[in-house]
Amino acid sequence: MTYSQKVLMRISRLGSLFFLFLLLASGLPALSQDSNSAAPPAVPDSATVSQAPGSSPPANPASFNEVVDRVIQREHVFLAQMRHMRPMVETYLQDLKSDSDGNSIPTKDQYFLGRLEMTEGPEDVSFVGRPGFGHRMLDKLTSVYSLKFLPLGFAQMVLLDTDFQKKYYKFTFVRREFLGEIRCLVIDVVPREGSGTGRFLGRMWVEDQDYNVVRFNGTYYPHPRTSYYLHFDSWRLNLQPGMWLPAYIYSEESDLKYRLGKALHYKAQTRLWGYDLKGLGKNEEFTQILVDSPQSVKDQSEAAADATPVVAQRMWERQAEDNAVDRLQKGGLVAPSGEVDKVLQTVVTNLLVTNNIDLQSDVHCRVLLTAPLESFTIGHTIVVSRGLLDVLPDEASLAMVLAHELSHIVLGHPFDTKLAFNDRLSFRDEESFQRLDFRRRAADEEAADTKAVELLKNSPYKDKLGTAGLFLKALELRAPALPNLIRPHLGNGVAAGKSVRMSTLLASAPQLEQRRTDQIAALPLGGRIKLDPWSDRVELAKAKPVPLISAREKMPFEVTPFFPYLTRFSTAGPDRVALTAPDRK
Ligand SMILES: [Zn+2]
């Protein structure tokens, strides 16, 4: 054993973090394969991998064994990086059962939104005021779900192993494979006997330049006597130079027996984003927002010297609007303004122009980054959730959603200006749903529905409202099984109880035919909007629609697996953002 190995081993008893930093600081090569703690190589050196170009120091590994050392070293670097991150984490889960055709359909759902804290292992801070799936909340979960989400729940699935060491595992080289543009080594990972519970069992994909894990697929093993581990497929994206950070986790079980006669049947998507939320570190949870945004300064200059009372009122409302939108963006809930907003604004402009409406100030559109289907207005800003944009089948149904919100603005429905006072914006991000409320009265909702139909009937969408109505029919059908998808957190839902929004459009819609593959009433979640988990920017997915083979592939409002197209980080532009599962229009 060399001197440096002895030092490393001694330091490692102080804690894995110190161990890691030493390794980084000294730039040492990974622990050599003959250190006494290391397991014998799972694959003979004949499985040697060729030298990868463009690799960073230390020198390229010469054998599979050295590759494994490098992977483990990189995984420890990853853990250290994650301890400084507080990404948003959202899990949406649908319980399934088989229908009369044997197809799986959702029967109920679960939603969790929080911020992941990794300082002492994965934990989460809940936004939605309900127990999360993380272990800290575990005691409070009800009996059924405590069985479902042991031990650390979905947040755990960002990690391969909190104590990833060679001696605990057998590694077997499988093949090389491309994931998107990234050439990967595919390696099977099996825990050794006696290495403790909860080790990773499955397969990992390792990019062949720096040997970062970019995907791992499997479960934890063996499970403790009283709990079970779920299966998952966990993906990381190259969001910054040298950083591959968790972005997507898909999990499903079709027949996990966990109690006499009870089996678990579900599918779930977990997304992470908000890695680059500046000023939201541990000591800066309280956010201050400036009164004078560039926008309101500009308004002031246009309004001559002194504002008339009417103009002052408008400026006051604009201040509250800007404050609220900024606060939501800073808290990781609203995307920075971008390309998708412009698409939405074009639809709004179509509605305004064809109805000869002049609002004297621009209407802005923004994207709420969460999955539940909701839309609302903050002053003259229309906010639509990512989940809602995902499931809308076409532009006419998008116009329907926007027409409703635009009607609130056109009708001058009241807007609570309490957010014009800055103190009201000082709260923890986790309190956002309690502190911010953009819900409308039932009477205003009804009036907006009526006005929206009027706007649509004068618009370029007037002959295409059949699909909009069809979407509402599909929503009406699925809503009872998916209360957490349709429950809004900030505004009004698109469906409430037994009634859906704009129900007059139902009457003119064609019959909903679930078995026809050419009638698409609503899309699965995740097909339309791409989210950059680092910057929170969104754009429209460029996936080409594919013809459906069977009605089973329609999957309205459902979650589907992730297959992001992996690329290396470049500063070229937003194109690096990965696509979710390919989808049709
Ligand atoms: Zn409304």
Tab-separated table of N, CA and C and ligand atoms in Angstrom, residues 404-405 408 440 445 448 492 501, ligand 1:
chain	number	residue	atom	x	y	z
A	404	HIS	N	-60.148	32.132	-21.448
A	404	HIS	CA	-60.761	32.248	-20.128
A	404	HIS	C	-59.987	33.258	-19.273
A	405	GLU	N	-58.672	33.124	-19.262
A	405	GLU	CA	-57.871	34.038	-18.440
A	405	GLU	C	-57.930	35.469	-18.978
A	408	HIS	N	-60.878	37.416	-17.777
A	408	HIS	CA	-60.757	38.065	-16.459
A	408	HIS	C	-60.170	39.469	-16.611
A	440	ARG	N	-60.170	33.002	-8.062
A	440	ARG	CA	-61.280	33.926	-8.350
A	440	ARG	C	-62.561	33.429	-7.686
A	445	GLU	N	-65.615	33.446	-12.223
A	445	GLU	CA	-65.273	32.295	-13.068
A	445	GLU	C	-66.340	32.093	-14.136
A	448	ALA	N	-66.216	34.804	-16.745
A	448	ALA	CA	-65.073	34.626	-17.631
A	448	ALA	C	-65.345	33.527	-18.653
A	492	ASN	N	-57.425	28.924	-10.073
A	492	ASN	CA	-58.613	28.094	-10.194
A	492	ASN	C	-58.298	26.880	-11.064
A	501	ARG	N	-64.434	23.657	-16.616
A	501	ARG	CA	-64.446	25.027	-17.091
A	501	ARG	C	-65.032	25.081	-18.506
B	1	ZN	ZN	-60.736	31.903	-14.052
